[in-house]
Amino acid sequence: MTKKHFLEFIDNIDDKFIRETEEDLRKREEGAVRRRFPTSAMLGAAACAAAATIIGVTAVSYYRDRDAVLPNSGSASSSQDTVQSSGSEPQHTVPESGFTEIGSLSETANAEFSALRQNSTGKLDFSNAELTLPDITGDLYRLKVSPTPGMSTSEMLELFRKSVKHIFPNSTMTGDIDNYFWFRYSFMPYTDEYIERIQSGDIKLKQTLYDTSQNKNNSTTNNEYLLLDKNGAVVIRQGEYDPLFFSPYGDYKMTDSYILSGAAMPADGNEGVYKAAAFCEEYFSNIPSFTEFPIAKRMSAEVVSTDDGLYKVTLARSFNGVLFDALAVSPVIMPTGWPYTSEDPTYVRTDTASALVSEDGKLLYARIDSYNDILTPEGERIDSIISLERAVELAEQHVKFKREDLSVENVSLVYFDKCVSPYVSSYDSGAQPNWRFKVLGTDTRSGKSVWFYIYVDALDETVVIDTEFIEE
Amino acid sequence: MEDSEIVRLFRERDETALTEVSRKYGRFCRSIAEKILKSYTDSEECVNDAYMKAWESIPPADPKILSAYLGRITKNLALNRLKAERTEKRGGVQTAMSFDELDDCVSGSDSTENAAETKEMLAAVNDFLGGLPKKSRLLFVYRYWHYYSTTELAAHFMMSEHNVTVALSRIRKRLKAYLRKRGYDI
């Protein structure tokens, strides 16, 4: 068949697929119209105005990204990066459905949250945190904070946990840490009342695409879940901000469920493993019935230090021999320590997993990411993953080709990103399993140190420099 | 207005049908034409021609999926228009729209299947597309039916171009394998 024939052939595909694109285009268009603030700056201003109203503070700042300058640091802030907003900004109507019912802050929480925001002296600097309502329908709450120098992942985690709990004391949270230490948090302020309404069919769940890219270096198409009442009005909107964690709500009937997720990021070296383990363990231990899980074997946490210096952390394992192999964070770190150099491409394995568990302990959803066990969306095993050694080799070749003037000193593995599973397909998430490295080198002309991220597709060996070259 | 209602207006020769079609599917049709013609004015004309074609063809035609029916008319008109403009001097539509990536998918031989085989193979392709995750399917259809560029797809799906390219490549590979399993080769 020639290309021309192929295209003519595809011309005749079923009408329903063409209709699907028409519906997709229409939905996106409607979504674009609904977002009345076209620029991030305006969006931020609107969000701040709304946030200021909600949390009762009189002045807040919106930062477009984590590189923005802190207001209290004494540095000049760029007008492009920062939009100052105040209580005098135009107020935007927050619809009665949604926020007023689920998001009212207690006076104590309000005060504590304000105090957190204003504390810029300690490591837990909250001055650059955001509580935003990116859409004036007012149903999505997003809280994010930029890491300040010296802030560890556990401190960030603590910061988020505190913040979210302050705002929504009864909320259930999900969270993860990505390779940029960029915390994304989504939380579901589902109260009993909402759960009842969902179960009774009074409100229903709708899945849409949420087209906000949170990280300029890590563009993602995110998912958004809307709870709609019978009249189609949005009751709750929840965004999922990471392609690694994909809520299956679109496929499962929404019940009184928690979505839990944990990711291991051993970027702190061995210590990170424990932090990650603690992270998951704590979340799961928050569900009393979890340990009495009716259909899986008891979940347990174990940290094994073997004679040869390996550390292995496993939080859970085995679910009737089916997919739910682990609810785990199990990196194995070689005694050579961190980082992994290209000269010593030692083995590292990072597994992550998440589960959706109903309040009575029923497993609704589970997924595991293990680079040893990569599956297609149909559940077929993929065996053609390239090795870490090969990935390092490819990365180095690519760098050499792209930057002859760069002397590579270190290629350290950031993580192995696997987004293929029966539940989360690479096609859905737009991501492929890949080895992600941080490359450190020296510009031989200027003598300056340079670093950047690079990733190597684990299936087809495509190499892409993922960020700009950054001079240290 | 529901499609069935619009089709009824067509059948009753009520010109409101054209207004309704324009309101409901105008942007969709224009989007199809623009991807091919790269010209707003030409696309507008093309879409208007498509409405006329629809007016002339319904009845007797009784489209079950109006969006697809109009989309097909628009696309054919746009391709014909492009062909008329470029065929002789530049070698046709293929020159205007590059699908180099298909080199790894199609054999390139001009072997023509008979009508029955083509129909069966098309059914297999439809099955394949139906089994894809929605996003993959949309990617494929936007690329090879609507002729979106990878850049446009990347913007549309908030993906990197690299991801789009790789995702499409995998879909093609899977399609090829799927068809081979069933005794077809493309």
XYZ file of C-alpha atoms in Angstrom:
658
model
C 0.000 0.000 0.000
C 1.300 3.453 -0.775
C 1.013 6.387 1.577
C -1.657 7.837 -0.649
C -3.655 4.642 -0.517
C -3.211 4.454 3.196
C -4.639 7.926 3.676
C -7.508 7.197 1.328
C -8.089 4.029 3.237
C -8.160 5.856 6.549
C -10.595 8.294 4.960
C -13.186 5.573 5.192
C -12.966 4.798 8.868
C -16.145 4.530 10.791
C -18.208 7.690 11.178
C -18.204 7.328 14.931
C -14.484 8.094 15.077
C -15.002 11.309 13.166
C -17.852 12.235 15.423
C -15.541 11.643 18.362
C -13.154 14.300 17.085
C -16.009 16.712 16.554
C -17.101 16.184 20.134
C -13.554 16.558 21.343
C -13.107 19.814 19.465
C -16.394 21.145 20.749
C -15.590 20.271 24.342
C -12.223 21.909 24.142
C -13.744 24.967 22.626
C -16.373 25.164 25.301
C -13.675 24.732 27.905
C -11.672 27.554 26.389
C -14.659 29.850 26.434
C -15.373 28.977 30.023
C -11.918 30.075 31.053
C -12.370 33.758 30.931
C -8.836 34.701 31.826
C -6.543 33.996 28.958
C -3.173 34.675 30.494
C -1.493 33.102 33.430
C -1.016 36.517 34.971
C -4.671 37.329 34.790
C -5.478 33.889 35.970
C -3.240 34.408 38.910
C -4.821 37.717 39.759
C -8.255 36.216 39.626
C -7.131 33.276 41.656
C -5.544 35.488 44.249
C -8.554 37.676 44.548
C -10.676 34.640 45.097
C -8.158 33.075 47.420
C -7.872 36.243 49.431
C -11.570 36.239 49.890
C -11.608 32.662 50.926
C -8.820 32.521 53.379
C -9.369 35.940 54.795
C -6.005 37.459 54.125
C -5.824 40.915 52.715
C -2.905 40.590 50.384
C -1.420 37.640 48.651
C 1.005 37.136 45.874
C 0.775 34.889 42.952
C 3.826 33.304 41.477
C 3.731 31.921 38.057
C 6.346 29.310 38.654
C 8.710 28.085 41.237
C 11.551 30.223 40.003
C 9.788 33.381 41.001
C 11.541 35.558 43.545
C 10.271 35.479 47.058
C 8.630 38.706 48.126
C 10.401 38.784 51.434
C 13.819 38.011 50.156
C 14.621 41.573 49.276
C 15.259 40.696 45.668
C 13.625 42.571 42.897
C 10.732 40.703 41.472
C 9.990 40.595 37.830
C 6.679 41.958 36.766
C 6.459 39.102 34.358
C 6.843 36.538 37.025
C 4.840 38.068 39.739
C 1.432 39.541 39.916
C 0.692 41.411 43.044
C -2.847 41.275 44.085
C -4.739 42.623 46.979
C -8.090 42.532 48.594
C -9.079 45.476 46.471
C -8.918 43.414 43.322
C -12.258 42.791 41.673
C -14.009 39.999 43.421
C -15.174 37.065 41.413
C -18.270 35.235 42.163
C -17.790 31.849 43.644
C -20.857 29.810 42.899
C -22.811 28.533 45.776
C -22.433 24.969 44.750
C -19.107 23.560 45.668
C -16.989 25.924 47.552
C -19.303 27.383 50.108
C -20.435 23.958 51.069
C -17.160 22.182 51.176
C -14.518 24.768 51.642
C -15.486 26.990 54.490
C -12.581 27.562 56.745
C -12.854 27.530 60.431
C -11.552 30.656 62.101
C -8.696 28.716 63.599
C -7.712 27.189 60.314
C -7.943 30.550 58.700
C -5.616 32.121 61.187
C -3.164 29.255 61.105
C -3.058 29.231 57.398
C -2.431 32.945 57.322
C 0.320 32.508 59.858
C 1.910 29.843 57.758
C 1.828 32.048 54.743
C 3.430 34.904 56.549
C 6.208 32.930 58.062
C 9.170 33.515 55.850
C 11.925 33.096 58.358
C 12.124 29.389 58.789
C 12.632 26.603 56.368
C 8.952 26.061 56.140
C 8.564 29.265 54.276
C 5.037 29.548 53.150
C 5.232 32.957 51.655
C 5.347 31.611 48.170
C 2.585 29.135 48.531
C -0.540 29.469 46.572
C -4.071 28.679 47.188
C -5.650 29.222 43.873
C -8.937 28.919 42.208
C -7.783 28.765 38.643
C -11.248 28.656 37.321
C -13.806 31.037 38.624
C -16.299 28.281 38.870
C -14.411 27.954 42.088
C -14.418 24.250 42.579
C -10.795 23.392 42.199
C -8.449 24.029 45.018
C -4.831 23.823 44.283
C -2.167 24.371 46.766
C 1.410 24.416 45.796
C 4.632 25.589 47.199
C 8.011 26.127 45.691
C 10.911 24.507 47.396
C 13.131 26.891 49.202
C 16.831 26.179 49.464
C 17.513 23.699 52.169
C 14.019 22.418 52.320
C 13.984 18.676 52.306
C 11.326 16.587 50.736
C 9.992 15.528 54.066
C 9.712 19.138 55.128
C 7.847 19.954 51.999
C 5.608 17.040 52.550
C 4.940 18.183 56.047
C 4.179 21.645 54.801
C 1.609 20.374 52.418
C 0.068 18.021 54.832
C -0.329 20.795 57.330
C -1.671 23.219 54.836
C -4.228 20.997 53.308
C -5.385 19.724 56.633
C -5.743 23.257 57.819
C -7.934 24.127 54.952
C -9.936 20.975 54.705
C -9.714 19.155 57.980
C -11.733 16.255 56.688
C -10.098 15.949 53.352
C -8.220 13.026 51.990
C -5.055 13.897 50.210
C -2.973 12.485 47.478
C 0.489 13.605 46.765
C 3.667 12.748 45.067
C 7.078 14.069 44.476
C 8.460 14.353 41.043
C 11.980 14.585 39.902
C 12.002 18.328 40.097
C 10.929 18.225 43.696
C 7.832 19.859 42.541
C 5.050 18.883 44.752
C 1.697 18.419 43.306
C -1.148 17.857 45.562
C -4.707 17.227 44.938
C -7.195 16.565 47.576
C -10.740 15.592 47.691
C -12.872 17.406 50.126
C -15.544 14.804 49.989
C -17.713 14.896 52.990
C -20.197 12.274 54.039
C -22.905 14.368 52.540
C -21.242 14.321 49.171
C -20.542 10.654 49.326
C -24.191 10.026 50.012
C -25.203 12.238 47.181
C -22.813 10.467 44.849
C -24.065 7.086 45.896
C -27.668 8.107 45.531
C -27.011 9.379 42.057
C -27.936 12.899 43.007
C -24.606 14.027 41.658
C -22.499 12.231 39.154
C -18.921 12.117 38.145
C -17.647 13.271 34.862
C -14.149 13.056 33.621
C -12.714 15.719 31.452
C -9.315 16.761 30.354
C -7.657 19.475 32.285
C -5.248 21.287 30.122
C -3.000 23.051 32.530
C 0.642 22.307 32.390
C 2.078 22.734 35.819
C 5.687 22.355 35.069
C 7.359 23.958 32.162
C 9.844 21.133 31.980
C 7.346 18.428 32.371
C 4.336 19.194 30.293
C 1.472 16.955 30.972
C -2.058 16.621 29.950
C -3.848 16.347 33.177
C -7.135 14.953 34.096
C -9.912 16.662 35.758
C -12.854 15.152 37.462
C -16.048 16.971 37.832
C -18.891 16.147 40.047
C -22.014 17.455 38.485
C -25.417 17.813 39.963
C -28.527 16.807 38.095
C -28.662 20.129 36.353
C -25.163 19.769 35.091
C -23.703 22.338 37.453
C -20.242 21.643 38.763
C -20.249 20.572 42.352
C -16.677 19.494 42.796
C -13.801 19.717 40.459
C -10.679 17.807 41.140
C -7.551 17.834 39.107
C -4.907 15.209 38.876
C -1.616 16.774 38.216
C 0.689 14.034 37.329
C 0.723 11.567 34.498
C 2.170 9.008 36.852
C -0.941 8.908 38.870
C -4.118 8.505 37.074
C -7.308 8.192 38.902
C -9.576 5.568 37.486
C -12.724 7.286 38.560
C -13.853 7.463 35.005
C -13.957 3.715 34.942
C -15.170 2.957 38.419
C -18.289 3.969 40.091
C -17.428 6.635 42.542
C -17.889 5.485 46.045
C -16.581 6.527 49.362
C -13.081 6.018 48.227
C -9.684 7.293 48.839
C -7.081 7.505 46.247
C -3.680 7.012 47.653
C -0.425 7.261 45.962
C 3.158 7.308 46.849
C 6.306 7.672 44.884
C 9.812 6.926 45.831
C 12.316 9.536 44.975
C 15.600 8.476 46.417
C 17.160 11.768 45.502
C 18.338 12.175 49.044
C 20.290 8.997 48.822
C 19.508 6.199 51.171
C 17.646 8.501 53.445
C 15.178 9.175 50.683
C 14.184 5.572 50.609
C 13.110 5.700 54.185
C 11.323 8.938 53.673
C 9.443 7.500 50.772
C 8.586 4.423 52.703
C 7.378 6.464 55.601
C 5.360 8.555 53.272
C 3.406 5.627 51.922
C 3.135 3.869 55.176
C 1.715 6.853 56.898
C -0.897 7.338 54.291
C -2.063 3.823 54.398
C -1.967 3.654 58.123
C -4.445 6.493 58.160
C -7.081 4.065 57.084
C -7.784 1.862 60.054
C -9.329 -0.873 58.034
C -6.489 -1.037 55.644
C -4.554 -3.546 57.625
C -7.640 -5.704 57.621
C -7.771 -5.568 53.937
C -10.257 -8.225 53.004
C -8.974 -9.295 49.661
C -5.292 -8.728 49.814
C -2.742 -10.106 52.141
C -1.877 -7.917 55.014
C 0.118 -4.939 53.965
C 3.298 -4.558 55.827
C 6.307 -2.380 55.730
C 9.755 -3.763 55.898
C 13.118 -2.224 55.556
C 15.852 -4.691 54.941
C 19.483 -3.904 55.194
C 21.378 -6.770 53.696
C 24.941 -7.801 54.257
C 26.137 -6.408 51.009
C 24.788 -2.988 51.830
C 21.570 -3.140 49.894
C 18.527 -1.442 51.228
C 15.207 -2.674 50.287
C 11.944 -1.181 51.327
C 8.752 -2.975 50.640
C 5.488 -1.800 51.956
C 3.163 -4.405 50.722
C 2.916 -7.263 48.387
C 0.745 -9.806 46.747
C -2.841 -9.481 45.915
C -4.241 -12.867 45.082
C -1.454 -13.327 42.642
C -2.911 -10.738 40.347
C -1.599 -7.416 39.341
C -1.546 -5.937 42.768
C 1.900 -7.161 43.401
C 3.026 -4.414 45.611
C 1.948 -1.277 47.149
C 5.437 -0.400 47.404
C 8.398 1.771 47.265
C 11.289 -0.492 46.714
C 14.410 1.057 45.397
C 17.488 -1.005 45.749
C 20.493 1.124 46.265
C 23.946 -0.193 45.739
C 26.624 0.495 48.321
C 28.456 2.699 45.884
C 25.893 5.264 46.859
C 24.375 8.148 45.101
C 24.688 9.398 42.460
C 25.141 6.720 39.882
C 27.948 7.587 37.601
C 28.310 6.638 34.019
C 31.508 4.806 34.936
C 29.654 2.806 37.455
C 26.212 2.247 36.063
C 24.909 0.283 38.941
C 21.508 -1.109 39.112
C 18.695 0.835 40.582
C 15.106 -0.042 40.695
C 12.315 2.196 41.702
C 8.864 0.863 42.017
C 5.913 2.958 42.753
C 2.381 2.000 43.269
C -0.924 3.432 44.175
C -4.265 2.124 45.121
C -7.804 3.180 45.392
C -9.292 1.777 48.498
C -12.792 2.160 49.728
C -13.352 3.109 53.291
C -14.253 -0.423 54.200
C -10.983 -1.638 52.796
C -12.193 -2.838 49.455
C -9.659 -2.506 46.737
C -11.107 -0.653 43.812
C -7.992 0.031 41.927
C -4.339 -0.629 42.144
C -1.437 -0.089 39.943
C 2.186 -0.785 40.192
C 5.080 0.577 38.304
C 8.052 -1.602 38.192
C 10.533 -1.411 35.482
C 10.904 -5.123 35.686
C 7.310 -5.576 34.916
C 6.197 -3.248 32.231
C 2.909 -3.972 30.657
C 1.073 -2.607 27.711
C -2.389 -1.213 28.209
C -3.635 -4.647 27.214
C -1.632 -6.250 29.952
C 1.027 -7.733 27.711
C 4.500 -7.713 29.060
C 7.038 -5.582 27.313
C 10.437 -7.161 27.382
C 12.280 -4.766 25.204
C 13.198 -2.235 27.813
C 16.708 -1.049 27.303
C 19.086 -1.416 30.175
C 20.362 1.371 32.319
C 23.824 0.820 30.920
C 22.576 1.202 27.403
C 20.579 4.275 28.370
C 23.639 5.914 29.871
C 25.608 5.097 26.772
C 22.941 6.619 24.548
C 22.665 9.686 26.720
C 26.385 10.273 26.557
C 26.486 9.794 22.814
C 23.664 12.232 22.408
C 25.298 14.854 24.560
C 28.531 14.465 22.680
C 26.708 14.933 19.427
C 24.776 17.950 20.613
C 27.462 19.692 22.599
C 30.965 18.991 21.431
C 32.256 21.647 23.758
C 30.837 19.895 26.770
C 32.892 17.566 28.852
C 30.544 15.172 30.592
C 31.536 14.482 34.153
C 28.600 12.709 35.574
C 25.412 11.135 34.382
C 23.210 10.414 37.315
C 19.971 8.611 37.179
C 17.084 10.672 38.372
C 14.533 7.985 37.973
C 12.977 5.447 35.755
C 9.617 6.655 34.634
C 7.247 4.009 33.586
C 3.812 5.008 32.537
C 2.611 1.858 30.913
C 0.302 -0.390 32.779
C -3.075 -1.912 32.168
C -4.519 1.034 33.974
C -2.367 3.861 32.833
C -1.309 3.647 29.277
C 1.460 5.642 27.795
C -1.003 6.614 25.158
C -3.285 8.094 27.719
C -0.681 9.873 29.684
C 1.411 10.975 26.782
C 4.484 9.614 28.439
C 6.696 6.702 27.574
C 8.781 4.611 29.866
C 12.066 6.327 29.997
C 15.279 6.630 31.861
C 15.693 10.131 33.111
C 19.139 11.447 33.870
C 20.726 14.530 35.183
C 23.890 15.265 33.288
C 26.631 17.303 34.814
C 29.424 18.603 32.677
C 31.839 21.399 32.009
C 31.788 23.809 29.154
C 35.324 23.404 27.899
C 35.372 26.918 26.472
C 34.172 28.838 29.459
C 35.158 26.332 32.106
C 31.759 26.662 33.708
C 29.803 23.783 35.086
C 26.656 22.955 33.223
C 23.812 20.645 34.004
C 20.618 19.558 32.385
C 18.127 16.765 32.282
C 17.984 14.227 29.540
C 15.782 11.259 28.998
C 16.129 8.128 27.002
C 13.062 6.355 25.801
C 13.269 2.882 27.207
C 11.490 1.348 24.267
C 12.773 2.969 21.138
C 16.023 4.496 22.431
C 15.048 8.005 21.460
C 17.099 10.511 23.386
C 15.818 13.942 24.228
C 17.475 16.691 26.180
C 14.654 17.640 28.401
C 15.711 21.004 29.729
C 17.873 23.880 28.814
C 21.535 23.818 29.633
C 21.856 25.513 32.940
C 25.119 27.048 34.009
C 25.915 26.725 37.628
C -30.739 21.088 18.016
C -30.544 17.344 17.667
C -29.090 15.913 14.471
C -32.278 14.081 13.658
C -34.141 17.364 13.852
C -31.669 19.045 11.511
C -31.929 16.190 9.047
C -35.693 16.500 9.188
C -35.373 20.176 8.234
C -33.200 19.162 5.302
C -35.781 16.685 4.193
C -38.539 19.260 4.439
C -36.390 21.655 2.419
C -36.400 24.117 5.262
C -33.439 26.444 4.916
C -33.208 26.748 8.642
C -31.333 23.478 8.322
C -28.355 25.348 6.915
C -28.378 27.846 9.752
C -28.506 25.069 12.292
C -25.795 23.086 10.595
C -23.605 26.135 10.466
C -24.252 26.847 14.122
C -23.568 23.334 15.254
C -20.885 22.087 12.899
C -19.503 25.219 11.269
C -16.325 25.296 13.320
C -15.775 21.600 12.949
C -16.050 21.751 9.173
C -13.918 24.857 9.001
C -11.297 23.160 11.104
C -11.193 20.258 8.653
C -10.925 22.544 5.653
C -8.295 24.762 7.229
C -6.036 21.870 8.022
C -5.983 21.029 4.341
C -6.201 24.384 2.645
C -4.284 26.500 5.155
C -6.398 29.450 4.213
C -9.289 30.906 6.129
C -10.981 32.370 3.052
C -10.674 29.193 1.039
C -11.916 27.211 3.993
C -14.961 29.420 4.367
C -15.816 28.897 0.735
C -15.219 25.224 1.047
C -17.493 24.921 4.054
C -20.243 26.832 2.308
C -19.876 24.501 -0.654
C -20.166 21.611 1.770
C -23.454 22.963 3.101
C -24.708 23.182 -0.441
C -23.630 19.622 -1.140
C -25.451 18.533 1.955
C -28.520 20.458 0.860
C -28.392 18.735 -2.512
C -27.791 15.286 -1.135
C -30.248 15.165 1.761
C -32.598 13.691 0.778
C -32.179 11.055 -0.486
C -29.203 10.679 1.833
C -30.151 10.075 5.434
C -26.986 10.508 7.466
C -26.978 8.806 10.806
C -24.020 10.802 12.064
C -24.360 14.265 10.688
C -21.012 15.542 11.899
C -19.182 12.775 10.060
C -21.310 13.230 6.964
C -20.570 16.943 6.796
C -16.964 16.348 7.742
C -16.484 13.932 4.879
C -18.070 16.280 2.367
C -15.920 19.151 3.596
C -12.780 17.103 3.493
C -13.418 15.829 -0.012
C -14.163 19.313 -1.264
C -11.051 20.688 0.386
C -8.882 17.944 -1.060
C -10.358 18.456 -4.506
C -9.728 22.142 -4.260
C -6.163 21.575 -3.181
C -5.638 19.036 -5.898
C -6.914 21.404 -8.526
C -4.500 24.032 -7.318
C -1.425 21.897 -7.024
C -1.676 18.676 -8.940
C -0.060 19.704 -12.145
C 2.718 21.865 -10.932
C 3.727 20.246 -7.679
C 2.698 16.685 -7.816
C -0.503 16.693 -5.899
C -1.834 16.581 -2.441
C 0.893 14.364 -1.099
C 3.412 17.100 -1.705
C 1.338 19.570 0.196
C 0.965 17.304 3.183
C 3.939 15.315 4.206
C 3.419 12.001 5.893
C 6.971 10.798 5.889
C 6.417 8.790 9.015
C 4.201 6.432 7.060
C 7.280 5.040 5.385
C 7.709 2.738 8.323
C 4.110 1.616 8.127
C 3.163 1.040 4.522
C 4.935 -1.209 2.082
C 4.943 1.367 -0.682
C 3.897 -1.155 -3.289
C 0.920 -0.287 -5.386
C -0.822 -3.577 -5.009
C -4.520 -3.061 -5.001
C -6.812 -5.279 -3.067
C -10.197 -6.167 -4.340
C -13.237 -4.443 -2.935
C -14.153 -7.276 -0.609
C -10.651 -7.449 0.867
C -10.551 -3.704 1.319
C -13.843 -3.808 3.136
C -12.657 -6.557 5.430
C -9.432 -4.763 6.142
C -11.294 -1.574 6.870
C -13.440 -3.455 9.336
C -10.260 -4.674 10.999
C -8.914 -1.140 11.176
C -12.167 0.019 12.704
C -11.905 -2.742 15.272
C -8.360 -1.731 16.004
C -9.277 1.908 16.444
C -12.221 0.969 18.594
C -9.888 -0.928 20.893
C -7.464 1.913 21.355
C -7.607 4.186 24.359
C -9.572 7.241 23.444
C -6.635 9.569 23.416
C -4.627 7.341 21.117
C -7.562 7.037 18.813
C -8.023 10.778 18.727
C -4.327 11.235 18.015
C -4.521 8.834 15.109
C -7.707 10.237 13.641
C -6.585 13.834 14.008
C -3.341 12.994 12.285
C -4.474 10.776 9.454
C -8.020 11.831 8.917
C -7.875 15.510 9.803
C -4.238 15.936 8.767
C -3.114 17.707 11.900
C 0.608 18.258 12.044
C 2.510 16.884 15.003
C 2.974 20.455 16.192
C -0.754 21.001 16.130
C -1.330 17.726 17.888
C 1.179 18.619 20.562
C -0.624 21.878 21.217
C -4.003 20.219 21.112
C -3.149 17.492 23.590
C -0.681 19.456 25.698
C 2.038 16.977 24.870
C 5.524 17.459 23.620
C 6.036 16.910 19.929
C 8.350 14.103 20.819
C 5.635 12.373 22.753
C 3.212 12.842 19.899
C 5.678 11.394 17.432
C 6.434 8.413 19.579
C 2.804 7.787 20.433
C 1.861 7.864 16.757
C 4.750 5.624 15.895
C 3.575 3.060 18.398
C 0.033 3.195 17.157
C 1.228 2.599 13.608
C 3.364 -0.305 14.699
C 0.502 -1.796 16.600
C -1.845 -1.294 13.680
C 0.574 -2.998 11.352
C 1.011 -5.899 13.733
C -2.722 -6.109 14.294
C -3.423 -6.316 10.599
C -0.616 -8.796 9.980
C -2.032 -11.072 12.605
C -5.207 -11.078 10.599
C -3.453 -11.756 7.329
C -3.330 -8.247 5.954
C -0.337 -6.216 5.007
C -0.338 -2.555 4.371
